[in-house]
CSV table of C-alpha atoms in Angstrom, one decimal:
chain,number,residue,atom,x,y,z
A,1,MET,CA,31.7,27.0,23.7
A,2,PHE,CA,34.5,24.6,22.7
A,3,SER,CA,36.3,25.1,19.4
A,4,ARG,CA,38.1,22.7,17.1
A,5,SER,CA,41.8,23.4,16.2
A,6,SER,CA,43.8,23.2,13.0
A,7,TYR,CA,47.4,23.8,12.1
A,8,ALA,CA,49.9,25.2,9.6
A,9,ASP,CA,52.7,23.3,7.9
A,10,TRP,CA,55.3,25.6,9.5
A,11,ALA,CA,53.8,26.1,12.9
A,12,ILE,CA,51.5,23.8,14.8
A,13,GLY,CA,49.4,24.9,17.7
A,14,ILE,CA,46.3,24.0,19.6
A,15,GLY,CA,43.7,26.5,20.8
A,16,VAL,CA,40.4,26.5,22.6
A,17,GLY,CA,37.6,28.9,21.7
A,18,ASP,CA,36.6,31.2,24.5
A,19,ARG,CA,33.2,32.5,25.4
A,20,HIS,CA,33.4,36.3,25.9
A,21,ASP,CA,31.2,38.4,28.2
A,22,ASP,CA,31.3,41.3,25.7
A,23,ARG,CA,29.5,39.3,23.0
A,24,HIS,CA,26.9,41.4,21.2
A,25,TYR,CA,23.8,39.3,20.9
A,26,ASP,CA,22.0,42.0,18.9
A,27,ASP,CA,24.0,41.1,15.7
A,28,HIS,CA,21.6,39.5,13.3
A,29,HIS,CA,24.0,37.2,11.4
A,30,PHE,CA,27.6,36.2,11.2
A,31,TYR,CA,29.9,37.4,8.5
A,32,ARG,CA,30.5,34.6,6.0
A,33,TRP,CA,32.7,34.1,3.0
A,34,HIS,CA,29.7,34.3,0.7
A,35,ASP,CA,29.2,37.9,1.8
A,36,HIS,CA,32.4,38.8,-0.2
A,37,PRO,CA,34.8,39.4,2.7
A,38,HIS,CA,36.6,42.7,3.2
A,39,TYR,CA,39.8,42.4,5.0
A,40,GLY,CA,39.8,44.7,8.1
A,41,TYR,CA,36.1,44.1,8.8
A,42,ARG,CA,35.5,43.9,12.5
A,43,MET,CA,33.1,41.8,14.5
A,44,HIS,CA,32.4,41.7,18.3
A,45,PHE,CA,32.2,37.9,18.5
A,46,LEU,CA,33.0,34.8,16.5
A,47,PRO,CA,30.4,32.3,15.1
A,48,ASP,CA,29.9,28.9,16.8
A,49,GLY,CA,32.0,26.2,15.3
A,50,TYR,CA,35.1,28.2,14.5
A,51,PHE,CA,38.6,26.6,14.4
A,52,THR,CA,41.6,27.9,16.3
A,53,ILE,CA,44.7,28.0,14.1
A,54,TRP,CA,48.3,28.8,15.1
A,55,ALA,CA,50.6,29.9,12.3
A,56,GLY,CA,54.0,31.5,12.7
A,57,GLY,CA,53.3,32.2,16.4
A,58,GLU,CA,50.1,34.0,15.5
A,59,ARG,CA,46.7,32.9,16.7
A,60,TYR,CA,44.0,32.8,14.0
A,61,PHE,CA,40.3,31.9,14.2
A,62,TYR,CA,38.9,30.2,11.1
A,63,TYR,CA,35.2,29.8,10.0
A,64,ASP,CA,33.6,29.3,6.6
A,65,GLY,CA,36.7,30.4,4.7
A,66,LEU,CA,37.4,33.5,6.8
A,67,TYR,CA,40.4,34.1,9.0
A,68,TYR,CA,40.2,36.4,12.1
A,69,ILE,CA,42.7,37.7,14.6
A,70,ARG,CA,41.8,39.3,17.9
A,71,GLU,CA,42.5,43.0,18.5
A,72,GLY,CA,41.3,44.0,21.9
A,73,ASP,CA,37.7,43.1,22.2
A,74,GLU,CA,37.1,42.7,18.5
A,75,TYR,CA,37.8,40.2,15.8
A,76,VAL,CA,39.3,41.4,12.5
A,77,ILE,CA,39.1,39.6,9.2
A,78,VAL,CA,42.6,39.2,7.7
A,79,GLN,CA,44.1,37.6,4.7
A,80,PRO,CA,44.6,33.8,4.9
A,81,PRO,CA,48.0,32.9,6.3
A,82,ILE,CA,50.1,31.1,3.7
A,83,GLY,CA,50.8,27.5,4.6
A,84,VAL,CA,47.9,26.9,6.9
A,85,TYR,CA,45.7,23.8,6.6
A,86,VAL,CA,42.0,23.6,7.0
A,87,SER,CA,39.6,20.6,6.7
A,88,ALA,CA,36.9,22.4,4.7
A,89,ILE,CA,36.5,25.4,2.4
A,90,PRO,CA,33.3,27.2,1.2
A,91,PRO,CA,31.7,25.9,-2.0
A,92,ASP,CA,32.6,29.3,-3.6
A,93,PHE,CA,36.1,27.9,-4.2
A,94,GLN,CA,36.0,26.2,-7.6
A,95,PRO,CA,38.8,23.9,-9.0
A,96,VAL,CA,40.9,25.3,-11.8
A,97,SER,CA,43.9,23.8,-13.5
A,98,ILE,CA,47.0,26.1,-13.6
A,99,ASN,CA,50.3,24.9,-14.9
A,100,GLY,CA,49.1,21.3,-14.7
A,101,ARG,CA,48.0,21.5,-11.0
A,102,ILE,CA,44.4,21.7,-9.6
A,103,TYR,CA,43.9,24.8,-7.3
A,104,TYR,CA,40.7,25.8,-5.5
A,105,THR,CA,40.3,29.5,-5.8
A,106,ASP,CA,38.0,32.4,-5.2
A,107,GLY,CA,38.6,36.1,-4.7
A,108,GLY,CA,42.4,35.8,-5.1
A,109,VAL,CA,42.8,33.0,-2.5
A,110,TYR,CA,44.2,29.7,-3.6
A,111,TYR,CA,44.1,26.3,-1.9
A,112,LEU,CA,45.7,23.0,-2.8
A,113,LEU,CA,44.0,19.8,-1.7
A,114,THR,CA,46.5,17.6,0.1
A,115,GLU,CA,46.3,13.9,0.8
A,116,HIS,CA,46.4,13.9,4.6
A,117,HIS,CA,45.9,17.4,5.9
A,118,GLY,CA,43.0,18.9,3.9
A,119,TYR,CA,43.2,22.2,2.1
A,120,LYS,CA,46.4,24.2,2.2
A,121,VAL,CA,46.6,28.0,1.6
A,122,VAL,CA,49.2,28.7,-1.0
A,123,GLU,CA,50.6,31.7,-2.8
A,124,PRO,CA,48.8,32.6,-6.0
A,125,PRO,CA,50.5,30.5,-8.7
A,126,VAL,CA,52.5,32.2,-11.5
A,127,VAL,CA,50.9,31.4,-14.8
A,128,TYR,CA,53.5,30.3,-17.3
A,129,ALA,CA,52.6,31.6,-20.8
A,130,GLN,CA,52.7,29.0,-23.5
A,131,PRO,CA,55.1,29.9,-26.2
A,132,ALA,CA,53.4,31.0,-29.4
A,133,GLN,CA,53.6,28.5,-32.1
A,134,VAL,CA,55.5,29.8,-35.0
A,135,VAL,CA,54.3,28.4,-38.3
A,136,VAL,CA,57.0,28.8,-41.0
A,137,ALA,CA,55.4,28.7,-44.4
A,138,GLN,CA,57.4,26.6,-46.7
A,139,PRO,CA,57.7,27.9,-50.2
A,140,ALA,CA,55.9,26.0,-52.8
A,141,PRO,CA,58.2,23.7,-54.8
A,142,PRO,CA,58.9,24.9,-58.3
A,143,VAL,CA,56.7,23.3,-60.9
A,144,THR,CA,58.7,21.5,-63.5
A,145,THR,CA,56.8,21.2,-66.8
A,146,VAL,CA,58.0,18.3,-68.8
A,147,THR,CA,57.0,18.2,-72.4
A,148,VAL,CA,56.9,14.7,-73.8
A,149,VAL,CA,57.5,14.6,-77.5
A,150,GLN,CA,55.6,11.7,-79.0
A,151,PRO,CA,57.5,10.0,-81.8
A,152,ALA,CA,56.0,10.3,-85.2
A,153,PRO,CA,53.8,7.3,-85.8
A,154,GLU,CA,55.2,4.7,-88.1
A,155,PRO,CA,53.5,4.8,-91.5
A,156,VAL,CA,50.8,2.3,-91.6
A,157,ILE,CA,51.2,0.0,-94.6
A,158,ALA,CA,48.2,-1.7,-95.8
A,159,GLN,CA,48.3,-5.5,-95.8
A,160,ASP,CA,48.1,-5.5,-99.6
A,161,ALA,CA,51.1,-3.1,-100.0
A,162,PHE,CA,54.7,-4.3,-100.0
A,163,PRO,CA,57.7,-1.9,-99.8
A,164,ILE,CA,60.7,-3.1,-101.7
A,165,ASN,CA,64.2,-1.5,-101.3
A,166,VAL,CA,65.7,-1.6,-104.8
A,167,PRO,CA,69.5,-1.0,-105.1
A,168,ASN,CA,70.3,2.1,-107.1
A,169,ASN,CA,73.4,3.3,-109.0
A,170,ALA,CA,74.4,5.6,-106.1
A,171,GLY,CA,75.1,2.7,-103.8
A,172,GLY,CA,71.9,3.1,-101.8
A,173,TYR,CA,68.4,1.9,-102.1
A,174,THR,CA,65.2,3.3,-103.7
A,175,ALA,CA,62.0,2.4,-101.9
A,176,VAL,CA,59.3,1.1,-104.3
A,177,LEU,CA,55.9,0.3,-103.0
A,178,ILE,CA,54.1,-2.5,-104.8
A,179,LYS,CA,50.3,-2.9,-104.2
A,180,LYS,CA,48.1,-5.8,-104.7
A,181,SER,CA,45.5,-5.2,-107.4
A,182,GLY,CA,43.1,-7.8,-108.4
A,183,ASN,CA,45.0,-10.8,-109.6
A,184,GLY,CA,48.2,-8.9,-110.0
A,185,TYR,CA,50.3,-6.0,-108.6
A,186,VAL,CA,50.7,-2.4,-109.5
A,187,GLY,CA,53.8,-0.2,-109.1
A,188,PRO,CA,54.1,3.4,-108.1
A,189,GLN,CA,53.9,4.6,-111.7
A,190,GLY,CA,50.8,2.5,-112.3
A,191,GLU,CA,52.5,-0.3,-114.2
A,192,PHE,CA,50.8,-3.7,-113.8
A,193,TYR,CA,52.5,-6.9,-113.0
A,194,ALA,CA,50.8,-10.2,-113.5
A,195,GLU,CA,52.9,-11.7,-110.6
A,196,PHE,CA,54.9,-10.2,-107.9
A,197,PRO,CA,57.7,-8.2,-109.6
A,198,LYS,CA,61.3,-9.2,-109.2
A,199,VAL,CA,64.0,-6.8,-107.9
A,200,SER,CA,65.6,-6.7,-111.4
A,201,GLN,CA,62.4,-5.6,-112.9
A,202,LEU,CA,62.0,-2.8,-110.4
A,203,LYS,CA,65.7,-1.8,-110.7
A,204,ALA,CA,65.3,-1.4,-114.4
A,205,MET,CA,62.1,0.6,-113.9
A,206,TYR,CA,63.2,2.9,-111.0
A,207,THR,CA,67.0,3.2,-111.0
A,208,LYS,CA,67.8,4.5,-114.5
């Protein structure tokens, strides 16, 4: 059996998968990521199609999202080595946006998709809490009540009434209202004038 190889960003290595005589063919299935991996789980042989990865001087075996190291005649599932690249990850890993970056995560394992090397195992990102928005309630502006005093309406003088200011003996004027009545005019005291009265007539009548 010939395996493919992958590499880490901080240690590059090439490995070839071996066929071991102690393989247990009575195992019914290979352990997969979908089985919810338990780190420390041991297997007697690796599934076909695994990758050999060298990271930090350590040899790892990768298949379907799981990383193994060899201990004696067994293979042990271990946590993904930080910084390693793989070309494919299981569909369980779903994209999630954290701090503006897209991570692929499942079960506490995080990958970043790179442009040239596939998926990179990274440390779990620190989620930065968004500062709470503080809403400062502005006090309502005081309500100013303005009372508009309407000026008293000017007295309405009928078109047939004529106010006359008659000079009086006190140096002022006495207002006399003359009204049209029939063919003549009537004064405030009811006197009748055949024609519009003169000021001298009104002075004699209202400024004694």
